[in-house]
Amino acid sequence: MMTEQTFTIKQTAELTGLSEDTIRYYEKIKLLPPPDRKDNGHRVYRRKDIHMIKLISCLKKTGISLEAMRPFLKASGKPDPAEYIELTQTLKNHREQIVEQISSLQQLVDFIDVRLEDGYPSGEYSVQNPEDGAKPISVEEMSYFPQLRKRTNRRIR
């Protein structure tokens, strides 16, 4: 009989890219189930634990709060269909927010590119010279720049 491979907390941290303290914190707030322990009290992790930790990391990168990801983690087994529909809609809504953030960031990159192509920042527009009356330009104001309108399909290089 083949025994399942196990990992120490140090190995688990290396495999998941999280610190040991973060893994312990996720256990403390019950985001992760308590790990099995060796006779000496040391934590023992299995592949399923590593997959769960990687799922948490992935969800966290999308901006979902630790509290809001609990239903996703619980449903990673076999959710009932009603719960699955609700979680799917939540994830779709979250995806839309991320797409909007990407769009806003792309506008900022385009704006910076225009400023650089136009020779800014230069002597006549400098953060060090606030007396020249220049002020930061908002995302809304950026939409009025004709140079940006013709670049709407351009992406970050």
PDB file of C-alpha atoms in Angstrom:
ATOM      1  CA  MET A   1       0.000   0.000   0.000  1.00  0.00           C
ATOM      2  CA  MET A   2       1.313   3.429  -0.991  1.00  0.00           C
ATOM      3  CA  THR A   3       1.156   6.180   1.636  1.00  0.00           C
ATOM      4  CA  GLU A   4       0.031   9.671   0.746  1.00  0.00           C
ATOM      5  CA  GLN A   5       2.796  12.266   0.494  1.00  0.00           C
ATOM      6  CA  THR A   6       2.814  14.758   3.353  1.00  0.00           C
ATOM      7  CA  PHE A   7       4.479  18.122   3.783  1.00  0.00           C
ATOM      8  CA  THR A   8       5.776  20.211   6.678  1.00  0.00           C
ATOM      9  CA  ILE A   9       4.513  23.763   7.137  1.00  0.00           C
ATOM     10  CA  LYS A  10       7.841  25.011   5.727  1.00  0.00           C
ATOM     11  CA  GLN A  11       7.450  22.861   2.589  1.00  0.00           C
ATOM     12  CA  THR A  12       3.803  23.931   2.281  1.00  0.00           C
ATOM     13  CA  ALA A  13       4.817  27.593   2.503  1.00  0.00           C
ATOM     14  CA  GLU A  14       7.420  27.069  -0.240  1.00  0.00           C
ATOM     15  CA  LEU A  15       4.951  25.209  -2.474  1.00  0.00           C
ATOM     16  CA  THR A  16       2.186  27.804  -2.071  1.00  0.00           C
ATOM     17  CA  GLY A  17       4.224  31.021  -1.950  1.00  0.00           C
ATOM     18  CA  LEU A  18       2.680  32.030   1.384  1.00  0.00           C
ATOM     19  CA  SER A  19       4.488  32.517   4.663  1.00  0.00           C
ATOM     20  CA  GLU A  20       4.165  30.022   7.498  1.00  0.00           C
ATOM     21  CA  ASP A  21       2.550  32.796   9.567  1.00  0.00           C
ATOM     22  CA  THR A  22      -0.098  33.363   6.879  1.00  0.00           C
ATOM     23  CA  ILE A  23      -0.916  29.654   6.754  1.00  0.00           C
ATOM     24  CA  ARG A  24      -1.226  29.576  10.560  1.00  0.00           C
ATOM     25  CA  TYR A  25      -3.439  32.684  10.432  1.00  0.00           C
ATOM     26  CA  TYR A  26      -5.763  31.063   7.851  1.00  0.00           C
ATOM     27  CA  GLU A  27      -6.056  28.067  10.196  1.00  0.00           C
ATOM     28  CA  LYS A  28      -6.705  30.332  13.212  1.00  0.00           C
ATOM     29  CA  ILE A  29      -9.599  32.119  11.456  1.00  0.00           C
ATOM     30  CA  LYS A  30     -10.865  28.726  10.241  1.00  0.00           C
ATOM     31  CA  LEU A  31     -10.410  29.553   6.552  1.00  0.00           C
ATOM     32  CA  LEU A  32      -8.376  26.343   6.425  1.00  0.00           C
ATOM     33  CA  PRO A  33      -9.316  23.216   8.333  1.00  0.00           C
ATOM     34  CA  PRO A  34      -7.007  22.323  11.217  1.00  0.00           C
ATOM     35  CA  PRO A  35      -4.131  20.252   9.853  1.00  0.00           C
ATOM     36  CA  ASP A  36      -3.302  16.764  11.006  1.00  0.00           C
ATOM     37  CA  ARG A  37      -0.427  16.645  13.450  1.00  0.00           C
ATOM     38  CA  LYS A  38       2.485  14.308  14.045  1.00  0.00           C
ATOM     39  CA  ASP A  39       3.068  12.804  17.480  1.00  0.00           C
ATOM     40  CA  ASN A  40       5.456  15.694  18.212  1.00  0.00           C
ATOM     41  CA  GLY A  41       2.687  18.245  17.439  1.00  0.00           C
ATOM     42  CA  HIS A  42       4.106  19.428  14.114  1.00  0.00           C
ATOM     43  CA  ARG A  43       1.586  20.188  11.386  1.00  0.00           C
ATOM     44  CA  VAL A  44       1.211  17.752   8.484  1.00  0.00           C
ATOM     45  CA  TYR A  45      -0.210  18.912   5.151  1.00  0.00           C
ATOM     46  CA  ARG A  46      -1.427  16.878   2.189  1.00  0.00           C
ATOM     47  CA  ARG A  47      -1.926  17.676  -1.509  1.00  0.00           C
ATOM     48  CA  LYS A  48      -5.565  18.635  -0.874  1.00  0.00           C
ATOM     49  CA  ASP A  49      -4.417  21.195   1.716  1.00  0.00           C
ATOM     50  CA  ILE A  50      -1.923  22.686  -0.723  1.00  0.00           C
ATOM     51  CA  HIS A  51      -4.635  22.920  -3.404  1.00  0.00           C
ATOM     52  CA  MET A  52      -6.930  24.680  -0.903  1.00  0.00           C
ATOM     53  CA  ILE A  53      -4.202  27.168   0.051  1.00  0.00           C
ATOM     54  CA  LYS A  54      -3.505  27.867  -3.637  1.00  0.00           C
ATOM     55  CA  LEU A  55      -7.238  28.418  -4.200  1.00  0.00           C
ATOM     56  CA  ILE A  56      -7.278  30.951  -1.337  1.00  0.00           C
ATOM     57  CA  SER A  57      -4.268  32.733  -2.880  1.00  0.00           C
ATOM     58  CA  CYS A  58      -5.963  32.827  -6.273  1.00  0.00           C
ATOM     59  CA  LEU A  59      -9.219  34.206  -4.844  1.00  0.00           C
ATOM     60  CA  LYS A  60      -7.287  36.744  -2.776  1.00  0.00           C
ATOM     61  CA  LYS A  61      -5.543  38.047  -5.916  1.00  0.00           C
ATOM     62  CA  THR A  62      -8.967  38.811  -7.381  1.00  0.00           C
ATOM     63  CA  GLY A  63      -9.630  41.122  -4.447  1.00  0.00           C
ATOM     64  CA  ILE A  64     -12.221  38.967  -2.699  1.00  0.00           C
ATOM     65  CA  SER A  65     -12.047  39.396   1.072  1.00  0.00           C
ATOM     66  CA  LEU A  66     -11.116  36.409   3.204  1.00  0.00           C
ATOM     67  CA  GLU A  67     -14.608  36.411   4.687  1.00  0.00           C
ATOM     68  CA  ALA A  68     -16.312  36.543   1.279  1.00  0.00           C
ATOM     69  CA  MET A  69     -14.308  33.574  -0.016  1.00  0.00           C
ATOM     70  CA  ARG A  70     -15.608  31.180   2.670  1.00  0.00           C
ATOM     71  CA  PRO A  71     -18.601  30.034   0.562  1.00  0.00           C
ATOM     72  CA  PHE A  72     -16.299  29.396  -2.416  1.00  0.00           C
ATOM     73  CA  LEU A  73     -14.011  27.243  -0.292  1.00  0.00           C
ATOM     74  CA  LYS A  74     -16.935  25.357   1.207  1.00  0.00           C
ATOM     75  CA  ALA A  75     -18.383  24.779  -2.271  1.00  0.00           C
ATOM     76  CA  SER A  76     -15.121  23.537  -3.748  1.00  0.00           C
ATOM     77  CA  GLY A  77     -16.409  20.049  -2.922  1.00  0.00           C
ATOM     78  CA  LYS A  78     -19.917  19.416  -4.213  1.00  0.00           C
ATOM     79  CA  PRO A  79     -22.188  22.429  -3.729  1.00  0.00           C
ATOM     80  CA  ASP A  80     -25.926  22.148  -4.023  1.00  0.00           C
ATOM     81  CA  PRO A  81     -27.199  23.616  -7.318  1.00  0.00           C
ATOM     82  CA  ALA A  82     -28.844  26.701  -5.729  1.00  0.00           C
ATOM     83  CA  GLU A  83     -25.663  27.624  -3.879  1.00  0.00           C
ATOM     84  CA  TYR A  84     -23.625  27.032  -7.033  1.00  0.00           C
ATOM     85  CA  ILE A  85     -25.784  29.480  -9.044  1.00  0.00           C
ATOM     86  CA  GLU A  86     -25.380  32.142  -6.357  1.00  0.00           C
ATOM     87  CA  LEU A  87     -21.606  31.666  -6.168  1.00  0.00           C
ATOM     88  CA  THR A  88     -21.325  31.720  -9.947  1.00  0.00           C
ATOM     89  CA  GLN A  89     -23.207  35.037 -10.067  1.00  0.00           C
ATOM     90  CA  THR A  90     -21.018  36.466  -7.304  1.00  0.00           C
ATOM     91  CA  LEU A  91     -17.902  35.463  -9.229  1.00  0.00           C
ATOM     92  CA  LYS A  92     -19.292  36.951 -12.470  1.00  0.00           C
ATOM     93  CA  ASN A  93     -20.014  40.239 -10.678  1.00  0.00           C
ATOM     94  CA  HIS A  94     -16.534  40.250  -9.193  1.00  0.00           C
ATOM     95  CA  ARG A  95     -15.072  39.568 -12.643  1.00  0.00           C
ATOM     96  CA  GLU A  96     -16.902  42.618 -14.020  1.00  0.00           C
ATOM     97  CA  GLN A  97     -15.390  44.795 -11.290  1.00  0.00           C
ATOM     98  CA  ILE A  98     -11.922  43.519 -12.182  1.00  0.00           C
ATOM     99  CA  VAL A  99     -12.527  44.221 -15.897  1.00  0.00           C
ATOM    100  CA  GLU A 100     -13.560  47.795 -14.983  1.00  0.00           C
ATOM    101  CA  GLN A 101     -10.384  48.196 -12.906  1.00  0.00           C
ATOM    102  CA  ILE A 102      -8.280  46.944 -15.820  1.00  0.00           C
ATOM    103  CA  SER A 103     -10.000  49.462 -18.101  1.00  0.00           C
ATOM    104  CA  SER A 104      -9.301  52.317 -15.686  1.00  0.00           C
ATOM    105  CA  LEU A 105      -5.678  51.259 -15.352  1.00  0.00           C
ATOM    106  CA  GLN A 106      -5.355  51.043 -19.141  1.00  0.00           C
ATOM    107  CA  GLN A 107      -6.645  54.631 -19.400  1.00  0.00           C
ATOM    108  CA  LEU A 108      -3.973  55.695 -16.915  1.00  0.00           C
ATOM    109  CA  VAL A 109      -1.237  53.928 -18.907  1.00  0.00           C
ATOM    110  CA  ASP A 110      -2.485  55.558 -22.127  1.00  0.00           C
ATOM    111  CA  PHE A 111      -2.561  58.953 -20.428  1.00  0.00           C
ATOM    112  CA  ILE A 112       1.008  58.525 -19.180  1.00  0.00           C
ATOM    113  CA  ASP A 113       2.120  57.430 -22.658  1.00  0.00           C
ATOM    114  CA  VAL A 114       0.547  60.581 -24.165  1.00  0.00           C
ATOM    115  CA  ARG A 115       2.251  62.773 -21.575  1.00  0.00           C
ATOM    116  CA  LEU A 116       5.604  61.135 -22.289  1.00  0.00           C
ATOM    117  CA  GLU A 117       5.169  61.412 -26.073  1.00  0.00           C
ATOM    118  CA  ASP A 118       4.273  65.104 -25.683  1.00  0.00           C
ATOM    119  CA  GLY A 119       7.525  65.673 -23.782  1.00  0.00           C
ATOM    120  CA  TYR A 120       6.053  65.658 -20.281  1.00  0.00           C
ATOM    121  CA  PRO A 121       7.144  65.825 -17.626  1.00  0.00           C
ATOM    122  CA  SER A 122       9.340  68.730 -18.619  1.00  0.00           C
ATOM    123  CA  GLY A 123      10.348  72.091 -17.221  1.00  0.00           C
ATOM    124  CA  GLU A 124       6.985  73.721 -17.881  1.00  0.00           C
ATOM    125  CA  TYR A 125       5.061  70.948 -16.092  1.00  0.00           C
ATOM    126  CA  SER A 126       6.735  69.743 -12.962  1.00  0.00           C
ATOM    127  CA  VAL A 127       5.602  68.462  -9.605  1.00  0.00           C
ATOM    128  CA  GLN A 128       8.508  70.421  -8.117  1.00  0.00           C
ATOM    129  CA  ASN A 129       6.949  73.664  -9.443  1.00  0.00           C
ATOM    130  CA  PRO A 130       3.412  73.757  -8.010  1.00  0.00           C
ATOM    131  CA  GLU A 131       3.214  77.503  -8.658  1.00  0.00           C
ATOM    132  CA  ASP A 132       2.670  76.816 -12.376  1.00  0.00           C
ATOM    133  CA  GLY A 133      -0.916  75.862 -11.510  1.00  0.00           C
ATOM    134  CA  ALA A 134      -0.757  72.316 -12.920  1.00  0.00           C
ATOM    135  CA  LYS A 135      -2.856  69.774 -11.075  1.00  0.00           C
ATOM    136  CA  PRO A 136      -3.254  66.015 -11.443  1.00  0.00           C
ATOM    137  CA  ILE A 137      -5.821  64.964 -14.025  1.00  0.00           C
ATOM    138  CA  SER A 138      -8.629  62.621 -13.023  1.00  0.00           C
ATOM    139  CA  VAL A 139      -9.737  59.523 -14.945  1.00  0.00           C
ATOM    140  CA  GLU A 140     -12.901  61.411 -15.953  1.00  0.00           C
ATOM    141  CA  GLU A 141     -10.858  64.308 -17.322  1.00  0.00           C
ATOM    142  CA  MET A 142      -8.660  61.887 -19.267  1.00  0.00           C
ATOM    143  CA  SER A 143     -11.664  60.778 -21.293  1.00  0.00           C
ATOM    144  CA  TYR A 144     -11.756  64.287 -22.818  1.00  0.00           C
ATOM    145  CA  PHE A 145      -8.301  64.000 -24.378  1.00  0.00           C
ATOM    146  CA  PRO A 146      -8.688  63.327 -28.102  1.00  0.00           C
ATOM    147  CA  GLN A 147      -5.288  61.581 -28.151  1.00  0.00           C
ATOM    148  CA  LEU A 148      -6.696  58.943 -25.822  1.00  0.00           C
ATOM    149  CA  ARG A 149      -9.904  58.352 -27.777  1.00  0.00           C
ATOM    150  CA  LYS A 150      -7.993  57.139 -30.820  1.00  0.00           C
ATOM    151  CA  ARG A 151      -6.028  54.708 -28.615  1.00  0.00           C
ATOM    152  CA  THR A 152      -8.941  52.864 -27.031  1.00  0.00           C
ATOM    153  CA  ASN A 153      -7.947  49.517 -28.531  1.00  0.00           C
ATOM    154  CA  ARG A 154      -4.317  49.791 -27.481  1.00  0.00           C
ATOM    155  CA  ARG A 155      -3.066  47.498 -24.724  1.00  0.00           C
ATOM    156  CA  ILE A 156      -0.212  47.638 -22.241  1.00  0.00           C
ATOM    157  CA  ARG A 157       3.068  46.578 -23.783  1.00  0.00           C
TER     158      ARG A 157
END
